Coordinates of C-alpha atoms in Angstrom, one line a residue:
Chain A
M8 CA 155.0 148.0 220.5
V9 CA 154.4 151.7 220.5
S10 CA 152.5 152.9 217.5
G11 CA 151.9 156.4 216.3
A12 CA 148.3 156.1 217.3
Q13 CA 149.3 155.2 220.8
V14 CA 151.7 158.1 221.1
I15 CA 148.8 160.4 220.1
V16 CA 146.5 158.7 222.7
E17 CA 149.2 159.1 225.5
S18 CA 149.7 162.8 224.6
V19 CA 146.0 163.6 224.9
G20 CA 145.6 161.2 227.9
F21 CA 144.4 164.2 229.8
W22 CA 141.0 163.9 227.9
R23 CA 140.7 160.2 229.0
S24 CA 141.8 160.7 232.6
T25 CA 138.2 161.1 233.9
P26 CA 137.5 157.4 234.3
V27 CA 133.7 157.7 233.9
A28 CA 131.3 159.6 231.8
S29 CA 130.6 163.0 233.0
R30 CA 128.8 166.0 231.5
H31 CA 132.0 168.0 232.0
K32 CA 134.0 165.6 230.0
L33 CA 131.4 165.6 227.2
V34 CA 131.4 169.4 227.0
R35 CA 135.3 169.5 226.9
V36 CA 135.4 166.8 224.2
L37 CA 132.8 168.5 222.1
A38 CA 134.5 171.9 222.4
L39 CA 137.9 170.4 221.5
L40 CA 136.3 168.8 218.4
A41 CA 134.5 172.0 217.5
I42 CA 137.8 173.8 217.4
F43 CA 139.3 171.1 215.3
L44 CA 136.3 171.3 212.9
L45 CA 136.8 175.0 212.5
A46 CA 140.5 174.5 211.7
S47 CA 139.5 172.0 209.1
I48 CA 137.0 174.2 207.5
V49 CA 139.6 177.0 207.1
I50 CA 142.2 174.5 205.7
S51 CA 139.6 173.1 203.4
L52 CA 138.4 176.4 202.1
W53 CA 141.9 177.8 201.4
T54 CA 143.1 174.6 199.7
G55 CA 142.8 174.4 195.9
Y56 CA 144.3 175.0 192.6
Q57 CA 143.0 178.7 192.5
P58 CA 144.6 180.6 195.4
I59 CA 142.1 182.7 197.3
T60 CA 142.9 185.7 199.4
W61 CA 140.8 188.1 201.4
A62 CA 141.5 190.9 199.0
S63 CA 140.6 188.9 195.8
L64 CA 137.5 187.6 197.6
R65 CA 136.2 191.0 198.2
T66 CA 137.1 192.5 194.7
D67 CA 137.3 189.8 192.2
E68 CA 134.0 188.5 190.9
M69 CA 135.6 185.4 189.5
T70 CA 137.2 184.4 192.8
R71 CA 133.9 185.0 194.6
S72 CA 132.2 182.7 192.2
I73 CA 134.8 180.0 192.7
F74 CA 134.6 180.5 196.5
F75 CA 130.8 180.6 196.9
R76 CA 129.6 178.3 194.0
L77 CA 132.3 175.7 194.2
R78 CA 134.6 175.6 197.1
L79 CA 132.2 176.4 199.9
P80 CA 129.4 173.9 198.7
R81 CA 132.1 171.3 198.3
M82 CA 133.6 171.8 201.7
M83 CA 130.0 171.4 203.1
M84 CA 129.3 168.3 201.2
A85 CA 132.6 166.8 202.4
A86 CA 131.6 167.7 205.9
I87 CA 128.1 166.4 205.9
I88 CA 129.0 163.1 204.1
G89 CA 132.0 162.5 206.4
A90 CA 129.9 163.2 209.6
T91 CA 127.2 160.9 208.3
L92 CA 129.4 157.9 207.3
A93 CA 131.3 158.2 210.7
C94 CA 128.4 158.2 212.9
V95 CA 126.6 155.4 211.0
G96 CA 130.0 153.5 211.3
A97 CA 130.0 154.2 215.1
A98 CA 126.4 153.1 215.4
L99 CA 126.9 149.8 213.3
Q100 CA 130.0 148.8 215.1
A101 CA 128.1 149.1 218.5
L102 CA 125.1 147.4 217.2
F103 CA 126.9 144.4 215.9
R104 CA 129.6 144.5 218.6
N105 CA 132.0 144.3 215.6
P106 CA 134.9 146.8 215.4
L107 CA 135.3 146.0 211.7
A108 CA 131.7 146.9 210.8
E109 CA 131.0 150.0 208.7
P110 CA 128.7 150.9 205.7
L111 CA 131.2 149.5 203.1
T112 CA 132.1 146.2 204.9
L113 CA 128.4 145.5 205.6
G114 CA 127.4 146.1 202.0
V115 CA 125.2 149.0 202.8
S116 CA 127.2 151.3 200.6
G117 CA 127.1 148.9 197.7
G118 CA 123.5 148.4 198.0
G119 CA 122.8 152.1 198.1
A120 CA 125.0 152.7 195.0
L121 CA 123.1 150.0 193.1
G122 CA 119.8 151.6 194.0
A123 CA 121.0 155.0 193.0
S124 CA 122.5 154.0 189.7
L125 CA 119.3 152.0 188.9
A126 CA 117.4 155.3 189.5
I127 CA 119.9 157.2 187.2
A128 CA 119.8 154.6 184.5
F129 CA 116.0 154.8 184.2
G130 CA 116.3 158.6 184.3
W131 CA 114.1 159.0 187.4
G132 CA 116.4 161.6 188.9
A133 CA 116.1 163.9 186.0
R134 CA 112.3 163.5 185.7
V135 CA 109.8 163.0 188.4
A136 CA 110.8 164.7 191.6
G137 CA 114.6 165.1 191.1
M138 CA 117.1 164.2 193.6
P139 CA 114.9 162.9 196.4
V140 CA 113.8 160.0 194.1
V141 CA 117.4 158.9 193.7
F142 CA 117.8 159.2 197.5
I143 CA 114.8 156.9 198.0
A144 CA 116.2 154.4 195.5
A145 CA 119.5 154.4 197.3
F146 CA 117.9 154.0 200.6
A147 CA 115.8 151.1 199.4
G148 CA 119.0 149.4 198.0
A149 CA 120.9 150.1 201.3
L150 CA 118.1 148.6 203.3
A151 CA 117.8 145.6 201.1
S152 CA 121.5 144.7 201.4
I153 CA 121.7 145.2 205.2
S154 CA 118.7 142.9 205.7
I155 CA 120.3 140.2 203.4
V156 CA 123.6 140.5 205.2
Y157 CA 121.9 140.4 208.7
R158 CA 119.8 137.3 207.7
L159 CA 122.9 135.5 206.4
A160 CA 125.0 136.3 209.4
K161 CA 122.4 135.4 212.0
A162 CA 122.8 131.9 213.4
G163 CA 120.0 131.2 216.0
S164 CA 120.1 134.2 218.4
M165 CA 123.6 135.4 217.6
V166 CA 125.2 137.2 214.8
V167 CA 128.4 135.4 213.7
P168 CA 131.0 138.1 213.2
G169 CA 133.0 136.5 210.4
S170 CA 129.9 135.8 208.3
L171 CA 128.7 139.3 208.8
L172 CA 131.7 140.8 207.2
L173 CA 132.0 138.1 204.6
A174 CA 128.4 138.5 203.6
G175 CA 128.7 142.3 203.5
I176 CA 131.7 142.2 201.3
V177 CA 130.3 139.9 198.8
I178 CA 127.1 141.9 198.7
N179 CA 129.2 144.9 198.1
L180 CA 131.1 143.2 195.2
V181 CA 127.8 142.0 193.6
A182 CA 126.4 145.5 193.8
N183 CA 129.5 147.0 192.3
A184 CA 129.3 144.5 189.5
G185 CA 125.8 145.6 189.0
V186 CA 126.7 149.1 188.9
L187 CA 129.5 148.4 186.4
T188 CA 127.2 146.4 184.2
M189 CA 124.8 149.3 184.1
Q190 CA 127.4 151.8 183.4
Y191 CA 128.4 149.8 180.2
T192 CA 124.8 149.5 178.9
V193 CA 123.4 153.0 179.4
D194 CA 124.3 155.9 177.2
Q195 CA 127.4 158.2 177.6
T196 CA 126.1 161.0 179.9
R197 CA 124.5 158.6 182.3
S198 CA 127.5 156.3 182.2
L199 CA 129.7 159.1 183.4
Q200 CA 127.2 160.0 186.2
I201 CA 127.2 156.3 187.3
L202 CA 131.0 156.0 187.2
R203 CA 131.2 158.4 190.2
W204 CA 129.5 155.8 192.4
L205 CA 132.3 153.4 192.2
V206 CA 134.9 155.5 193.7
G207 CA 133.1 158.4 195.4
A208 CA 133.6 162.0 194.4
L209 CA 132.4 165.4 195.9
D210 CA 132.2 167.8 193.1
V211 CA 129.1 169.9 193.4
V212 CA 127.9 173.2 192.2
G213 CA 125.7 175.3 194.3
F214 CA 123.8 174.5 197.5
S215 CA 120.5 173.0 196.3
V216 CA 121.6 169.4 196.6
I217 CA 123.1 170.1 200.0
W218 CA 119.8 171.5 201.3
Q219 CA 117.9 168.4 199.9
M220 CA 120.4 166.1 201.5
L221 CA 120.1 167.8 205.0
V222 CA 116.4 167.3 205.0
F223 CA 117.1 163.6 205.2
L224 CA 120.3 163.6 207.1
I225 CA 119.7 165.9 210.1
P226 CA 116.6 163.8 211.4
G227 CA 118.9 160.6 210.8
W228 CA 121.7 162.1 213.0
V229 CA 119.2 163.1 215.7
V230 CA 117.8 159.5 215.8
L231 CA 121.2 157.9 216.1
L232 CA 122.2 160.4 218.9
F233 CA 118.8 159.6 220.6
V234 CA 119.6 155.8 220.7
S235 CA 123.3 156.2 221.5
R236 CA 122.7 155.2 225.2
D237 CA 121.0 152.0 224.0
L238 CA 123.7 151.4 221.5
N239 CA 126.3 151.7 224.3
L240 CA 124.6 149.1 226.4
L241 CA 124.3 146.8 223.2
A242 CA 128.1 147.4 222.5
V243 CA 128.8 145.9 226.0
D244 CA 126.7 142.9 225.6
E245 CA 123.4 142.2 224.0
Q246 CA 121.7 140.0 226.6
S247 CA 122.7 142.3 229.4
A248 CA 121.4 145.3 227.5
A249 CA 118.0 143.5 227.0
S250 CA 117.9 142.8 230.8
L251 CA 118.8 146.4 231.4
G252 CA 115.5 147.5 229.8
V253 CA 116.7 148.1 226.1
N254 CA 114.1 147.0 223.5
V255 CA 116.8 145.3 221.4
P256 CA 114.6 144.4 218.4
R257 CA 113.3 148.0 218.2
V258 CA 116.8 149.5 218.4
E259 CA 118.0 147.1 215.8
R260 CA 115.1 148.1 213.5
T261 CA 115.7 151.8 214.1
V262 CA 119.4 151.6 213.3
Y263 CA 118.9 149.5 210.2
L264 CA 116.4 152.0 208.8
V265 CA 118.3 155.2 209.8
S266 CA 121.6 153.8 208.7
S267 CA 120.3 152.8 205.3
L268 CA 118.6 156.2 204.9
L269 CA 121.7 158.1 205.9
V270 CA 124.1 156.0 203.8
G271 CA 121.6 155.9 200.8
V272 CA 121.6 159.7 200.7
T273 CA 125.2 160.1 200.9
V274 CA 125.9 157.4 198.4
A275 CA 123.4 158.9 196.0
V276 CA 125.4 162.1 195.8
G277 CA 129.0 161.2 196.8
G278 CA 129.2 157.6 195.9
S279 CA 130.5 154.8 198.1
I280 CA 133.3 156.5 200.0
G281 CA 134.9 153.8 202.0
F282 CA 136.7 153.6 205.4
V283 CA 135.5 157.0 206.8
G284 CA 132.9 155.0 208.8
L285 CA 135.5 152.5 209.9
V286 CA 138.5 154.7 210.9
V287 CA 136.7 157.7 212.4
P288 CA 134.8 155.8 215.2
H289 CA 138.0 154.1 216.2
I290 CA 139.9 157.5 216.3
A291 CA 137.0 158.7 218.5
R292 CA 137.2 155.8 220.9
L293 CA 141.0 155.9 221.0
L294 CA 140.7 159.5 222.0
F295 CA 137.8 159.6 224.3
G296 CA 137.2 156.0 225.5
Q297 CA 134.7 153.2 224.6
D298 CA 131.5 155.0 225.6
T299 CA 129.1 155.1 222.6
R300 CA 127.5 158.1 224.0
F301 CA 130.8 160.0 223.5
A302 CA 131.9 158.0 220.5
L303 CA 128.8 158.7 218.4
P304 CA 128.8 162.6 218.6
S305 CA 132.6 162.7 218.5
S306 CA 132.4 160.6 215.3
L307 CA 130.0 163.0 213.8
L308 CA 132.4 165.9 214.3
I309 CA 135.7 164.0 213.5
G310 CA 134.0 162.6 210.5
A311 CA 133.2 166.0 209.1
S312 CA 136.8 167.1 209.6
F313 CA 138.3 163.9 208.3
L314 CA 136.5 164.0 204.9
M315 CA 137.1 167.7 204.6
L316 CA 140.9 167.2 205.0
A317 CA 141.0 164.2 202.9
D318 CA 139.1 166.1 200.1
A319 CA 141.6 169.0 200.5
L320 CA 144.3 166.4 200.0
A321 CA 142.6 165.0 197.0
R322 CA 142.3 168.5 195.4
S323 CA 145.8 169.5 196.1
V324 CA 148.2 166.6 195.4
M325 CA 147.8 166.7 191.6
G326 CA 148.1 170.4 190.8
A327 CA 145.3 171.3 188.4
G328 CA 143.8 167.9 188.4
E329 CA 142.2 166.1 191.3
L330 CA 141.9 162.6 192.8
P331 CA 138.5 161.1 193.7
V332 CA 138.3 161.5 197.5
G333 CA 137.2 157.8 197.8
A334 CA 140.7 156.9 196.6
V335 CA 142.3 159.0 199.2
T336 CA 140.1 157.6 202.1
A337 CA 140.7 154.0 200.8
M338 CA 144.4 154.6 200.6
L339 CA 144.4 155.9 204.2
G340 CA 141.8 153.5 205.6
G341 CA 142.7 150.3 203.9
P342 CA 146.0 149.8 205.8
F343 CA 144.2 150.9 208.9
F344 CA 141.6 148.3 208.5
L345 CA 144.3 145.6 208.1
W346 CA 146.2 146.8 211.2
L347 CA 142.9 146.7 213.2
M348 CA 142.2 143.2 211.9
H349 CA 145.6 142.0 212.9
R350 CA 145.1 143.6 216.4
Q351 CA 141.5 142.1 216.7
Q352 CA 142.8 138.6 216.1
R353 CA 144.0 138.6 219.7
F354 CA 140.4 139.0 220.9
S355 CA 139.2 136.4 218.2
V356 CA 136.5 138.7 217.0
L357 CA 136.5 136.9 213.7
Q358 CA 136.0 133.5 215.3
Chain B
M22 CA 105.6 135.6 249.6
T23 CA 106.1 134.4 246.0
I24 CA 108.1 137.2 244.2
L25 CA 108.7 135.5 240.9
E26 CA 106.6 132.9 239.3
A27 CA 106.5 131.1 235.9
R28 CA 103.3 129.4 235.1
N29 CA 103.2 126.6 232.6
V30 CA 105.7 128.3 230.4
E31 CA 106.5 126.7 227.0
F32 CA 109.2 128.1 224.7
G33 CA 111.4 126.8 221.7
Y34 CA 113.8 128.3 219.4
C35 CA 112.3 126.6 216.3
P36 CA 108.6 126.1 215.8
G37 CA 107.5 122.7 216.9
A38 CA 110.6 122.0 219.0
A39 CA 110.1 123.2 222.5
A40 CA 113.1 123.6 224.7
V41 CA 111.0 124.2 227.8
L42 CA 107.7 122.4 228.3
S43 CA 105.0 123.5 230.5
A44 CA 107.4 124.4 233.3
S45 CA 106.1 126.1 236.5
I46 CA 108.4 127.5 239.1
A47 CA 107.8 129.8 242.0
V48 CA 110.5 131.7 243.9
E49 CA 109.9 132.9 247.4
S50 CA 111.0 136.4 248.3
G51 CA 114.4 136.4 250.1
T52 CA 115.3 132.8 249.3
L53 CA 118.1 131.2 247.3
T54 CA 116.8 128.9 244.6
A55 CA 119.0 126.7 242.3
V56 CA 118.1 125.3 238.9
I57 CA 120.0 122.1 238.1
G58 CA 119.9 119.8 235.1
S59 CA 122.1 118.2 232.5
N60 CA 123.4 120.1 229.5
G61 CA 120.7 121.0 227.0
S62 CA 117.9 120.3 229.6
G63 CA 116.5 123.8 229.1
K64 CA 117.9 125.6 232.2
S65 CA 119.2 128.6 230.3
T66 CA 116.1 128.9 228.2
L67 CA 113.9 128.8 231.3
I68 CA 115.9 131.5 233.1
R69 CA 115.9 133.7 230.0
V70 CA 112.1 133.3 229.7
V71 CA 111.8 134.2 233.6
A72 CA 114.1 137.2 232.9
G73 CA 111.7 138.5 230.3
L74 CA 114.3 138.1 227.5
L75 CA 112.3 135.5 225.7
Q76 CA 108.6 135.6 225.3
P77 CA 107.0 132.3 226.1
W78 CA 104.8 130.5 223.6
S79 CA 102.3 129.9 226.2
G80 CA 102.0 130.5 229.9
G81 CA 103.3 133.6 231.6
V82 CA 105.9 134.9 234.0
F83 CA 104.7 137.0 237.0
Y84 CA 106.9 139.3 239.1
R85 CA 105.1 140.4 242.3
G86 CA 102.0 139.0 240.8
R87 CA 102.0 141.1 237.6
N88 CA 102.8 139.7 234.2
L89 CA 106.2 140.8 232.9
L90 CA 104.7 141.9 229.6
D91 CA 102.7 144.5 231.5
Q92 CA 105.7 146.0 233.2
K93 CA 107.9 148.7 231.9
P94 CA 111.3 147.3 231.0
Q95 CA 113.1 150.1 232.7
S96 CA 111.3 149.8 236.0
L97 CA 111.5 146.1 235.9
A98 CA 115.3 146.3 235.4
R99 CA 115.5 148.1 238.8
Q100 CA 114.0 145.1 240.5
L101 CA 115.2 142.2 238.4
A102 CA 118.8 141.6 237.2
Y103 CA 120.1 138.9 235.0
V104 CA 123.6 137.7 234.6
P105 CA 124.1 135.9 231.2
Q106 CA 126.2 132.8 230.9
N107 CA 129.1 134.1 228.9
A108 CA 129.1 137.7 228.1
S109 CA 131.7 138.1 225.4
I110 CA 132.7 141.7 225.2
A111 CA 134.1 142.8 221.9
F112 CA 135.3 146.3 222.7
P113 CA 137.9 147.2 225.4
F114 CA 135.6 148.7 227.9
T115 CA 137.1 149.0 231.5
A116 CA 135.6 146.8 234.1
L117 CA 134.2 150.0 235.8
E118 CA 132.5 151.2 232.7
V119 CA 130.8 147.7 232.2
V120 CA 129.6 147.8 235.8
L121 CA 128.3 151.3 235.5
T122 CA 126.0 150.2 232.7
G123 CA 124.1 148.5 235.5
R124 CA 123.0 152.0 236.6
A125 CA 121.3 152.7 233.2
P126 CA 117.8 151.7 234.6
Y127 CA 118.0 154.5 237.1
H128 CA 118.6 157.3 234.5
S129 CA 116.9 158.7 231.5
R130 CA 118.4 158.3 228.3
F131 CA 120.5 161.6 228.2
Q132 CA 121.7 161.4 231.8
L133 CA 125.2 160.4 232.5
E134 CA 126.3 158.6 235.6
N135 CA 127.0 160.7 238.6
A136 CA 129.4 160.3 241.6
E137 CA 126.8 158.2 243.5
D138 CA 126.6 155.7 240.6
Q139 CA 130.4 155.5 240.6
R140 CA 130.4 154.8 244.4
I141 CA 127.7 152.1 243.9
A142 CA 129.7 150.6 241.0
M143 CA 133.0 150.5 242.9
N144 CA 131.1 149.0 245.8
A145 CA 129.8 146.3 243.6
L146 CA 133.3 145.5 242.2
D147 CA 134.5 145.4 245.8
Q148 CA 131.8 143.0 246.9
V149 CA 132.9 140.5 244.2
G150 CA 136.5 141.1 245.2
I151 CA 137.8 142.7 242.0
A152 CA 137.9 146.4 242.9
H153 CA 141.6 146.3 241.9
L154 CA 140.6 145.5 238.3
A155 CA 138.3 148.5 237.9
H156 CA 140.4 150.3 235.4
R157 CA 141.5 147.3 233.6
R158 CA 140.1 146.4 230.2
V159 CA 137.6 143.6 230.3
T160 CA 139.1 142.2 227.0
E161 CA 142.4 141.6 229.0
L162 CA 140.9 139.8 231.9
S163 CA 140.5 136.1 232.4
G164 CA 137.3 134.3 231.9
G165 CA 136.7 134.1 235.6
E166 CA 137.4 137.7 236.2
R167 CA 135.2 138.7 233.5
Q168 CA 132.4 136.6 234.9
M169 CA 132.8 138.5 238.2
V170 CA 132.5 141.8 236.3
T171 CA 129.2 140.7 234.9
V172 CA 128.0 139.7 238.4
A173 CA 129.1 143.1 239.7
R174 CA 127.2 144.8 236.9
A175 CA 124.1 143.1 238.1
L176 CA 124.7 144.0 241.7
A177 CA 125.1 147.6 240.6
Q178 CA 121.5 147.4 239.4
Q179 CA 120.6 147.0 243.1
P180 CA 117.9 144.6 242.3
E181 CA 115.5 142.7 244.7
C182 CA 115.9 139.7 242.6
L183 CA 118.9 138.3 240.9
L184 CA 118.9 135.7 238.1
L185 CA 122.2 134.0 237.4
D186 CA 123.1 131.7 234.6
E187 CA 126.0 129.4 235.7
P188 CA 127.9 132.3 237.2
S189 CA 130.6 130.0 238.6
S190 CA 131.3 128.0 235.4
S191 CA 134.8 129.5 235.0
L192 CA 135.5 130.2 238.6
D193 CA 138.1 128.4 240.8
L194 CA 137.3 126.6 244.0
K195 CA 137.8 129.5 246.3
H196 CA 135.7 132.0 244.1
R197 CA 132.9 129.5 243.7
S198 CA 132.3 129.5 247.5
A199 CA 133.1 133.1 247.8
L200 CA 130.2 133.9 245.3
I201 CA 127.7 131.8 247.3
R202 CA 128.9 133.3 250.5
L203 CA 128.2 136.8 248.9
L204 CA 124.7 135.8 247.8
L205 CA 124.0 134.4 251.3
D206 CA 125.3 137.7 252.9
L207 CA 123.2 139.8 250.4
R208 CA 120.2 137.8 251.3
E209 CA 120.8 138.3 255.0
R210 CA 121.5 142.1 254.8
K211 CA 119.3 143.2 251.8
G212 CA 116.7 140.5 251.5
L213 CA 118.0 139.6 248.0
T214 CA 116.1 136.8 246.2
V215 CA 118.3 134.6 244.0
L216 CA 117.6 132.2 241.2
M217 CA 120.8 130.6 239.9
I218 CA 121.6 127.9 237.4
T219 CA 124.5 125.8 238.7
H220 CA 126.3 122.6 238.3
D221 CA 128.0 122.9 241.7
L222 CA 125.6 120.5 243.5
M223 CA 127.9 120.3 246.5
L224 CA 127.6 124.0 247.3
L225 CA 123.8 124.1 247.6
E226 CA 123.6 122.7 251.0
P227 CA 123.5 124.3 253.5
G228 CA 122.4 127.7 252.2
F229 CA 120.0 127.2 249.3
D230 CA 116.3 126.9 250.2
H231 CA 115.0 125.3 247.2
V232 CA 116.1 123.4 244.0
F233 CA 114.4 122.8 240.7
A234 CA 115.7 120.0 238.6
L235 CA 115.1 120.1 234.9
R236 CA 115.1 117.2 232.6
C237 CA 114.3 117.5 228.9
G238 CA 112.7 120.9 229.4
R239 CA 110.3 119.6 232.2
I240 CA 110.6 120.1 235.9
A241 CA 111.6 116.6 237.1
A242 CA 112.0 117.3 240.8
S243 CA 111.5 120.2 243.0
G244 CA 112.1 120.7 246.8
P245 CA 114.7 121.6 249.4
P246 CA 118.2 120.5 248.6
Q247 CA 118.1 117.7 251.2
Q248 CA 115.3 116.1 249.2
V249 CA 116.4 116.8 245.7
I250 CA 120.3 116.3 245.9
T251 CA 119.9 112.5 246.6
G252 CA 121.3 109.6 244.6
D253 CA 117.9 108.4 243.5
I254 CA 116.8 111.7 242.1
L255 CA 120.0 112.8 240.5
V256 CA 120.5 109.4 238.7
E257 CA 117.2 110.1 237.0
V258 CA 117.8 113.9 236.4
Y259 CA 121.2 113.4 234.8
D260 CA 120.3 110.1 233.3
D261 CA 123.5 108.6 234.8
A262 CA 123.4 105.3 236.8
F263 CA 126.9 106.1 238.2
I264 CA 125.9 109.1 240.3
R265 CA 126.6 108.7 244.1
T266 CA 125.9 111.1 247.0
S267 CA 127.0 111.0 250.6
R268 CA 126.4 113.4 253.5
V269 CA 129.0 114.4 256.0
N270 CA 128.5 117.1 258.7
R271 CA 125.7 119.1 256.8
Q272 CA 127.9 119.0 253.7
V273 CA 126.7 116.9 250.7
C274 CA 129.2 115.2 248.4
V275 CA 128.1 114.3 244.8
W276 CA 130.1 112.5 242.2
S277 CA 129.7 110.2 239.2
Q278 CA 132.0 107.2 239.3
V279 CA 134.6 107.2 236.6
H280 CA 135.8 103.6 237.1
R281 CA 132.8 101.2 236.6

């Protein structure tokens, strides 16, 4: 069976032709992705209900305001959230040796959303220290759910792949029910705020939230890139990784903490946007091979492009209105997930 | 010289239920040592404690006289390699990529493998006889082939001491012997030390220098194969009165009678 994905892979086979990791290849991969990222930025900035031209941007105050206060921050928001979810997905897939793992299927997003909406419901976000408090609450929720999922899926010294996903999905459902309950019980304005978390939306005005997010996100990205070698050894085999000198418990703890922080922060702002963390690492591995040391940084860049383009689509398909970006990624990612699951049956990953 | 030693190690997976009880083993440098015993006798647990993957409740493991806990994992990994029993690989890495991970202890975390590493990895694949599978995905290989990939990965580590957990369990007759020939050859040429769990009692003699027999987490017998692979001892170790042995031309034959 020749699928579309395979055709794409064959046509860029050149990029995979080097059989082993080399610095040369890494540079080429990152350069290619940087070009793709730039293209996505241009498409994203120029897509929207209000057409923007160079001339109007220079002269018209209204257009400038739309561009700098709305479109540019929104593009950046899509980019950093997409990048974050994708690299967390790549890390979690390698850590659990499970190609179906991602923040949504492991319940991390759900837990984060519950934490964030609790903070909103109690009005913490508006008072004490603003957004960072919501971030911390989401981080705590995400961390709580990943530890519950991990405990449930762990049998002796191994993690049962089927239980991992089942536990994750159930935690996610329960968390969503919690968010819904809160949405019904709190007052109107907060209710609307909470509704966002259920699907995921990227509307943002100005840059202040983005800077606040980056304070948490950039260190998280750096830590994940730092452990990408260890994650690659873990993706091959946990016991071998331990015998190769990887401190497995420490890497596990690090990835849990950092993933929860990263997902918590993105969920607190953008809601649980699903499937980015699932689809993007697979695209990265299809294009550049299995090596996590390539897949992780590539996912970061592809994730940014992916969510920018998905958001551009969400903003343009309905004319003046717009779709929540979470709906677009779910419609693209859901079928992909099913296809992947079907393919994985052969390797009996879901034992 | 004793290169690897476990002194009175105890370990269990649940509190109060030890899988290995006060076991002491010593492996001499440049020798081939086998660990035998029935299923669930604690062989794999013991070798994982010895490899430093599990921390013993009490007792200690010493490599060249130094406790494993006091050694840096990365430098230890250059000397001590471990082949797990069944490495199930979820992602379609190529065989060469898997073998190349054996080079990780020789690099810092941001270094990628170079041409020399690739040569070593290809050589390791060639030694176990699967160089032709280098660019095949491990998810598409047979169980035996995958087992050889894991052995090649450990060889690429260029260790002084190799620990193997039933490396031949899914190999055919030819490859079982070929693996032991390879280990003998590496001992000859490189002075490799081997500690291997096995159920192939007939392949230990001649070649292996020492055998430890485990029963219910304790060392039940220890000595050269000529002394341990005997009817009397095996009947006790495997708790099976129907085990028979016979020796023909330096080769030992072991079986358990089916028809009583």
